[in-house]
Amino acid sequence: MPIKAQSNEESRVRNDSVEEIFIPEEPKWSLDEIILPEDVKNQILDVATYADNSHRVFELWGFKKTHKFSRRIGINLYGAPGTGKTMAAHAIAKNLGRKILIVNYADIESKFVGETPKNIRKAFEAAQKSNSILFFDEADAILSKRVTNMTQAVDVSVNQTRSVMLMLMNEFQDFIIFATNFIENFDPAFMRRISIHIKFTLPDEACRKKLWRMYTPPEVPNNLDFDELAKKFDGISGSDIANAMLNAAFKAARLKLDELDKNLVFEAVENILVSKRANAGNS
Ligand SMILES: Nc1ncnc2c1ncn2[C@@H]1O[C@H](COP(=O)(O)OP(=O)(O)O)[C@@H](O)[C@H]1O
Ligand SMILES: [Mg+2]
């Protein structure tokens, strides 16, 4: 990460682009579009119905006295890639009747020392101003363990970013959602400030069957057997299933077939599995 002095021109350009990044969106998914095991869905529902039940819990049941500073709800969605964590963050916001403000680390990371913490602050402010749900997607980069070997200005900057993040989280009295594929990298200081952790796993056979069905449009002529597909391929995510179906459909169309043949779907899954295995050797 190069460190260099920032000219006014660069500063102006960057600030403009940062502000453009923090635009709240309408949530793209709802809970009924996500296939998850019952227990995971229930955990999400507990959070997603928070707004409906907050009066009862805090006022009628007196929790406002025992849990004075617990209006900040940190929610961490963690687990394997492609299992629906980003979708779930949208669905939670949707259920709460709020927009979602998505922050990706790449958006706020700056090559200028001291800019990244500023950008984080802006994200919090933007969420508050627009009353939207703050969502740090792929949050491991920002919540990872502190660098202890501070030999470079860059490391100091990384630790500054952590400190600012911790401070802002302490002050914030609203939902913050995080999603990560690497919870093992989270700093314990952040873990303590996040009260709800929901684990996402690869779909079991029953969920895979639902996913195969869900990602097969009713219009497409096919000879697929969802039971067979669910049994045949284990260790694949919802995202893999969605991708395999679309890849197979395009191949069938290119071959001018009358129907989506199951062998093309098998082949598409195999291709994905091969790339996953190759990538696993990398981690
Ligand atoms: N549980 C699921 N139910 C339905 N679709 C899913 C599920 N998991 C993944 N998908 C599909 O894969 C895509 C990527 O999922 P995403 O939520 O981004 O995964 P993650 O954030 O866990 O990496 C989704 O847009 C959707 O098409
Ligand atoms: Mg994601």
Short mmCIF file of C-alpha atoms and ligand atoms in Angstrom, two decimals:
data_model
loop_
_atom_site.label_atom_id
_atom_site.label_comp_id
_atom_site.label_asym_id
_atom_site.label_seq_id
_atom_site.Cartn_x
_atom_site.Cartn_y
_atom_site.Cartn_z
CA MET A 1 0.00 0.00 0.00
CA PRO A 2 1.82 3.16 -1.13
CA ILE A 3 1.62 6.16 1.14
CA LYS A 4 1.81 9.54 -0.42
CA ALA A 5 0.84 13.08 0.20
CA GLN A 6 -2.64 13.96 -0.86
CA SER A 7 -3.19 16.89 -3.17
CA ASN A 8 -6.35 18.95 -2.96
CA GLU A 9 -7.46 17.66 -6.29
CA GLU A 10 -7.09 14.03 -5.20
CA SER A 11 -8.84 14.78 -1.96
CA ARG A 12 -11.80 16.35 -3.73
CA VAL A 13 -12.15 13.48 -6.14
CA ARG A 14 -11.92 10.89 -3.41
CA ASN A 15 -14.37 12.62 -1.12
CA ASP A 16 -16.90 12.90 -3.89
CA SER A 17 -16.55 9.25 -4.73
CA VAL A 18 -16.82 8.23 -1.09
CA GLU A 19 -20.05 10.11 -0.64
CA GLU A 20 -21.45 8.47 -3.71
CA ILE A 21 -20.64 5.08 -2.28
CA PHE A 22 -22.79 5.48 0.82
CA ILE A 23 -26.18 5.47 -0.79
CA PRO A 24 -28.84 3.47 0.99
CA GLU A 25 -30.62 0.93 -1.19
CA GLU A 26 -33.94 -0.80 -1.11
CA PRO A 27 -33.25 -4.34 0.14
CA LYS A 28 -33.02 -6.74 -2.80
CA TRP A 29 -34.17 -9.95 -1.11
CA SER A 30 -36.83 -11.05 1.32
CA LEU A 31 -36.80 -13.96 3.76
CA ASP A 32 -39.05 -16.15 1.65
CA GLU A 33 -36.48 -16.12 -1.16
CA ILE A 34 -33.78 -17.69 1.02
CA ILE A 35 -33.59 -21.43 1.50
CA LEU A 36 -32.18 -22.20 4.95
CA PRO A 37 -32.59 -24.85 7.64
CA GLU A 38 -35.43 -24.06 10.03
CA ASP A 39 -33.19 -23.20 12.99
CA VAL A 40 -31.15 -20.68 11.00
CA LYS A 41 -34.29 -19.12 9.59
CA ASN A 42 -35.71 -18.78 13.09
CA GLN A 43 -32.57 -17.05 14.32
CA ILE A 44 -32.89 -14.58 11.46
CA LEU A 45 -36.56 -14.09 12.25
CA ASP A 46 -35.75 -13.25 15.88
CA VAL A 47 -33.70 -10.34 14.60
CA ALA A 48 -35.90 -9.43 11.68
CA THR A 49 -38.97 -9.05 13.91
CA TYR A 50 -37.09 -6.92 16.42
CA ALA A 51 -38.86 -3.71 15.45
CA ASP A 52 -42.27 -5.33 15.99
CA ASN A 53 -41.33 -6.63 19.42
CA SER A 54 -39.13 -3.88 20.74
CA HIS A 55 -41.96 -2.04 22.51
CA ARG A 56 -43.05 -5.20 24.27
CA VAL A 57 -39.55 -6.19 25.40
CA PHE A 58 -38.12 -2.81 26.34
CA GLU A 59 -41.22 -1.02 27.61
CA LEU A 60 -43.81 -3.54 28.77
CA TRP A 61 -41.32 -6.12 30.01
CA GLY A 62 -39.02 -3.50 31.56
CA PHE A 63 -35.83 -4.34 29.68
CA LYS A 64 -35.11 -0.66 29.14
CA LYS A 65 -33.94 -0.54 32.78
CA THR A 66 -31.89 -3.75 32.84
CA HIS A 67 -30.47 -3.29 29.33
CA LYS A 68 -30.05 0.46 29.07
CA PHE A 69 -27.47 0.50 26.30
CA SER A 70 -28.64 -2.51 24.37
CA ARG A 71 -30.36 -0.74 21.53
CA ARG A 72 -27.26 -1.38 19.53
CA ILE A 73 -27.69 -4.78 17.98
CA GLY A 74 -24.64 -6.23 16.34
CA ILE A 75 -25.49 -9.16 14.11
CA ASN A 76 -22.82 -11.31 12.55
CA LEU A 77 -23.73 -13.64 9.70
CA TYR A 78 -20.84 -16.04 9.25
CA GLY A 79 -19.98 -19.22 7.42
CA ALA A 80 -19.19 -20.74 4.05
CA PRO A 81 -19.21 -18.54 0.94
CA GLY A 82 -22.29 -18.53 -1.25
CA THR A 83 -24.69 -19.67 1.47
CA GLY A 84 -26.98 -16.64 1.58
CA LYS A 85 -25.38 -14.28 4.10
CA THR A 86 -25.60 -11.20 1.90
CA MET A 87 -29.16 -12.15 0.96
CA ALA A 88 -30.04 -12.52 4.65
CA ALA A 89 -28.72 -9.05 5.47
CA HIS A 90 -31.04 -7.61 2.83
CA ALA A 91 -33.93 -9.68 4.12
CA ILE A 92 -33.42 -8.49 7.70
CA ALA A 93 -33.45 -4.86 6.57
CA LYS A 94 -36.54 -5.51 4.48
CA ASN A 95 -38.37 -7.08 7.40
CA LEU A 96 -37.45 -4.13 9.57
CA GLY A 97 -38.93 -1.87 6.90
CA ARG A 98 -35.62 -0.07 6.42
CA LYS A 99 -33.21 0.60 3.59
CA ILE A 100 -29.79 -0.99 3.67
CA LEU A 101 -26.47 0.83 3.50
CA ILE A 102 -23.85 -1.58 2.28
CA VAL A 103 -20.21 -0.98 3.09
CA ASN A 104 -17.55 -3.08 1.41
CA TYR A 105 -14.05 -2.80 2.73
CA ALA A 106 -12.77 -2.09 -0.77
CA ASP A 107 -15.01 1.00 -0.83
CA ILE A 108 -13.60 2.55 2.30
CA GLU A 109 -10.03 1.40 2.18
CA SER A 110 -7.85 4.27 1.14
CA LYS A 111 -4.29 4.37 0.00
CA PHE A 112 -3.98 7.60 1.95
CA VAL A 113 -3.07 7.15 5.60
CA GLY A 114 -5.86 8.34 7.85
CA GLU A 115 -8.54 8.33 5.15
CA THR A 116 -9.96 4.89 5.88
CA PRO A 117 -11.14 5.76 9.42
CA LYS A 118 -12.72 8.92 8.00
CA ASN A 119 -14.59 6.89 5.43
CA ILE A 120 -15.89 4.53 8.11
CA ARG A 121 -17.16 7.47 10.08
CA LYS A 122 -18.95 8.72 6.97
CA ALA A 123 -20.61 5.35 6.54
CA PHE A 124 -21.98 5.46 10.08
CA GLU A 125 -23.18 9.03 9.59
CA ALA A 126 -24.82 8.21 6.29
CA ALA A 127 -26.68 5.26 7.84
CA GLN A 128 -27.87 7.36 10.75
CA LYS A 129 -28.99 10.27 8.58
CA SER A 130 -30.94 8.06 6.22
CA ASN A 131 -32.25 5.74 8.96
CA SER A 132 -30.95 2.75 7.06
CA ILE A 133 -29.42 -0.50 8.29
CA LEU A 134 -25.66 -0.44 8.27
CA PHE A 135 -24.23 -3.57 6.66
CA PHE A 136 -20.53 -4.38 6.50
CA ASP A 137 -20.26 -7.10 3.88
CA GLU A 138 -17.09 -9.21 3.79
CA ALA A 139 -16.33 -7.65 7.16
CA ASP A 140 -13.29 -9.76 8.03
CA ALA A 141 -10.94 -7.25 6.44
CA ILE A 142 -12.15 -4.56 8.78
CA LEU A 143 -12.77 -6.57 11.95
CA SER A 144 -9.69 -8.73 11.83
CA LYS A 145 -7.20 -9.00 14.63
CA ARG A 146 -5.07 -5.97 15.35
CA VAL A 147 -1.63 -5.80 13.91
CA THR A 148 0.80 -6.04 16.79
CA ASN A 149 4.03 -5.70 14.91
CA MET A 150 3.78 -2.03 14.03
CA THR A 151 6.88 -1.38 12.06
CA GLN A 152 5.29 0.68 9.34
CA ALA A 153 2.97 3.61 9.03
CA VAL A 154 0.60 1.28 7.24
CA ASP A 155 0.25 -0.89 10.35
CA VAL A 156 -0.42 2.17 12.49
CA SER A 157 -3.11 3.11 10.05
CA VAL A 158 -4.66 -0.35 10.21
CA ASN A 159 -4.84 -0.11 13.99
CA GLN A 160 -6.30 3.37 13.77
CA THR A 161 -9.02 1.98 11.57
CA ARG A 162 -9.81 -0.70 14.20
CA SER A 163 -9.89 1.84 17.03
CA VAL A 164 -12.25 4.13 15.16
CA MET A 165 -14.47 1.21 14.24
CA LEU A 166 -14.66 0.10 17.90
CA MET A 167 -15.48 3.61 19.04
CA LEU A 168 -18.18 4.12 16.44
CA MET A 169 -19.71 0.75 17.27
CA ASN A 170 -19.83 1.69 20.96
CA GLU A 171 -21.65 4.93 20.23
CA PHE A 172 -24.06 3.56 17.67
CA GLN A 173 -27.54 2.73 18.97
CA ASP A 174 -28.99 0.80 16.08
CA PHE A 175 -28.56 -2.39 14.07
CA ILE A 176 -25.22 -3.16 12.49
CA ILE A 177 -25.00 -6.26 10.36
CA PHE A 178 -21.73 -7.94 9.46
CA ALA A 179 -21.13 -10.82 7.07
CA THR A 180 -17.96 -12.85 6.85
CA ASN A 181 -16.56 -16.08 5.48
CA PHE A 182 -13.68 -15.89 7.97
CA ILE A 183 -14.96 -15.46 11.51
CA GLU A 184 -11.72 -16.99 12.80
CA ASN A 185 -9.97 -13.74 11.84
CA PHE A 186 -12.26 -11.53 13.92
CA ASP A 187 -10.68 -9.59 16.73
CA PRO A 188 -12.11 -10.61 20.16
CA ALA A 189 -12.77 -6.93 20.89
CA PHE A 190 -15.26 -6.92 18.02
CA MET A 191 -16.69 -10.29 18.95
CA ARG A 192 -17.62 -8.92 22.38
CA ARG A 193 -19.53 -6.07 20.81
CA ILE A 194 -21.58 -8.25 18.52
CA SER A 195 -24.44 -9.84 20.42
CA ILE A 196 -25.92 -12.14 17.80
CA HIS A 197 -23.97 -14.62 15.69
CA ILE A 198 -25.76 -16.68 13.07
CA LYS A 199 -23.93 -19.51 11.39
CA PHE A 200 -24.55 -20.35 7.74
CA THR A 201 -23.60 -23.81 6.54
CA LEU A 202 -23.68 -25.50 3.16
CA PRO A 203 -27.20 -26.76 2.42
CA ASP A 204 -28.13 -30.30 3.46
CA GLU A 205 -29.93 -32.62 1.05
CA ALA A 206 -33.40 -31.27 1.85
CA CYS A 207 -32.28 -27.68 1.32
CA ARG A 208 -30.40 -28.58 -1.84
CA LYS A 209 -33.56 -30.08 -3.28
CA LYS A 210 -35.44 -26.85 -2.60
CA LEU A 211 -32.58 -24.84 -4.10
CA TRP A 212 -32.50 -26.93 -7.28
CA ARG A 213 -36.22 -26.48 -7.66
CA MET A 214 -36.07 -22.79 -6.89
CA TYR A 215 -33.39 -22.10 -9.49
CA THR A 216 -35.21 -24.03 -12.23
CA PRO A 217 -37.73 -21.65 -13.77
CA PRO A 218 -41.10 -23.30 -14.43
CA GLU A 219 -40.88 -22.30 -18.10
CA VAL A 220 -37.76 -24.24 -18.95
CA PRO A 221 -38.41 -27.63 -20.53
CA ASN A 222 -36.19 -30.12 -18.73
CA ASN A 223 -35.67 -33.69 -17.64
CA LEU A 224 -34.27 -32.82 -14.21
CA ASP A 225 -34.95 -34.93 -11.16
CA PHE A 226 -34.50 -32.72 -8.09
CA ASP A 227 -34.19 -35.69 -5.72
CA GLU A 228 -31.42 -37.09 -7.85
CA LEU A 229 -29.59 -33.74 -8.05
CA ALA A 230 -29.86 -33.17 -4.30
CA LYS A 231 -28.45 -36.64 -3.59
CA LYS A 232 -25.77 -36.63 -6.23
CA PHE A 233 -23.93 -33.43 -5.26
CA ASP A 234 -22.93 -32.68 -1.70
CA GLY A 235 -20.60 -29.89 -0.55
CA ILE A 236 -22.06 -27.25 -2.84
CA SER A 237 -23.62 -23.92 -1.91
CA GLY A 238 -26.82 -22.18 -2.96
CA SER A 239 -24.66 -19.95 -5.08
CA ASP A 240 -23.10 -22.99 -6.83
CA ILE A 241 -26.56 -24.36 -7.56
CA ALA A 242 -27.79 -21.06 -8.99
CA ASN A 243 -24.66 -20.74 -11.15
CA ALA A 244 -24.71 -24.34 -12.36
CA MET A 245 -28.31 -24.01 -13.53
CA LEU A 246 -27.66 -20.84 -15.50
CA ASN A 247 -24.45 -22.19 -17.03
CA ALA A 248 -26.23 -25.36 -18.09
CA ALA A 249 -29.12 -23.38 -19.55
CA PHE A 250 -26.79 -21.30 -21.72
CA LYS A 251 -25.03 -24.40 -22.92
CA ALA A 252 -28.35 -26.06 -23.78
CA ALA A 253 -29.41 -22.93 -25.66
CA ARG A 254 -26.13 -22.78 -27.58
CA LEU A 255 -26.52 -26.45 -28.54
CA LYS A 256 -30.08 -25.65 -29.66
CA LEU A 257 -31.53 -28.40 -27.48
CA ASP A 258 -35.26 -28.61 -26.95
CA GLU A 259 -34.84 -29.07 -23.26
CA LEU A 260 -32.39 -28.51 -20.45
CA ASP A 261 -30.77 -31.89 -20.22
CA LYS A 262 -29.71 -33.09 -16.78
CA ASN A 263 -26.31 -34.19 -18.06
CA LEU A 264 -25.51 -30.55 -18.80
CA VAL A 265 -26.39 -29.66 -15.22
CA PHE A 266 -24.20 -32.49 -13.91
CA GLU A 267 -21.38 -31.21 -16.07
CA ALA A 268 -21.86 -27.63 -14.87
CA VAL A 269 -21.72 -28.72 -11.22
CA GLU A 270 -18.62 -30.81 -11.88
CA ASN A 271 -16.91 -27.77 -13.40
CA ILE A 272 -17.71 -25.72 -10.33
CA LEU A 273 -16.47 -28.47 -8.02
CA VAL A 274 -13.20 -28.74 -9.96
CA SER A 275 -12.57 -25.00 -9.61
CA LYS A 276 -13.45 -25.12 -5.92
CA ARG A 277 -11.01 -27.96 -5.31
CA ALA A 278 -8.28 -26.09 -7.18
CA ASN A 279 -8.99 -22.99 -5.11
CA ALA A 280 -8.99 -24.94 -1.83
CA GLY A 281 -5.37 -25.85 -2.50
CA ASN A 282 -4.72 -22.14 -2.32
CA SER A 283 -5.98 -21.28 1.12
N1 LIG B 1 -29.63 -19.99 1.07
C1 LIG B 1 -29.86 -19.57 -0.18
N2 LIG B 1 -31.11 -19.54 -0.69
C2 LIG B 1 -31.31 -19.12 -1.96
N3 LIG B 1 -30.35 -18.70 -2.79
C3 LIG B 1 -29.08 -18.69 -2.34
C4 LIG B 1 -28.78 -19.13 -1.02
N4 LIG B 1 -27.45 -19.01 -0.83
C5 LIG B 1 -26.94 -18.52 -1.96
N5 LIG B 1 -27.91 -18.31 -2.90
C6 LIG B 1 -27.70 -17.79 -4.27
O1 LIG B 1 -26.31 -17.44 -4.38
C7 LIG B 1 -26.13 -16.02 -4.52
C8 LIG B 1 -25.01 -15.57 -3.60
O2 LIG B 1 -25.42 -15.66 -2.26
P1 LIG B 1 -24.88 -14.68 -1.14
O3 LIG B 1 -25.99 -14.29 -0.24
O4 LIG B 1 -24.15 -13.54 -1.79
O5 LIG B 1 -23.84 -15.61 -0.38
P2 LIG B 1 -22.80 -15.22 0.74
O6 LIG B 1 -23.01 -13.78 1.10
O7 LIG B 1 -23.08 -16.16 1.88
O8 LIG B 1 -21.45 -15.47 0.14
C9 LIG B 1 -27.46 -15.41 -4.18
O9 LIG B 1 -27.67 -14.21 -4.89
C10 LIG B 1 -28.44 -16.51 -4.58
O10 LIG B 1 -28.66 -16.48 -5.97
MG MG B 2 -21.72 -12.23 0.56
#
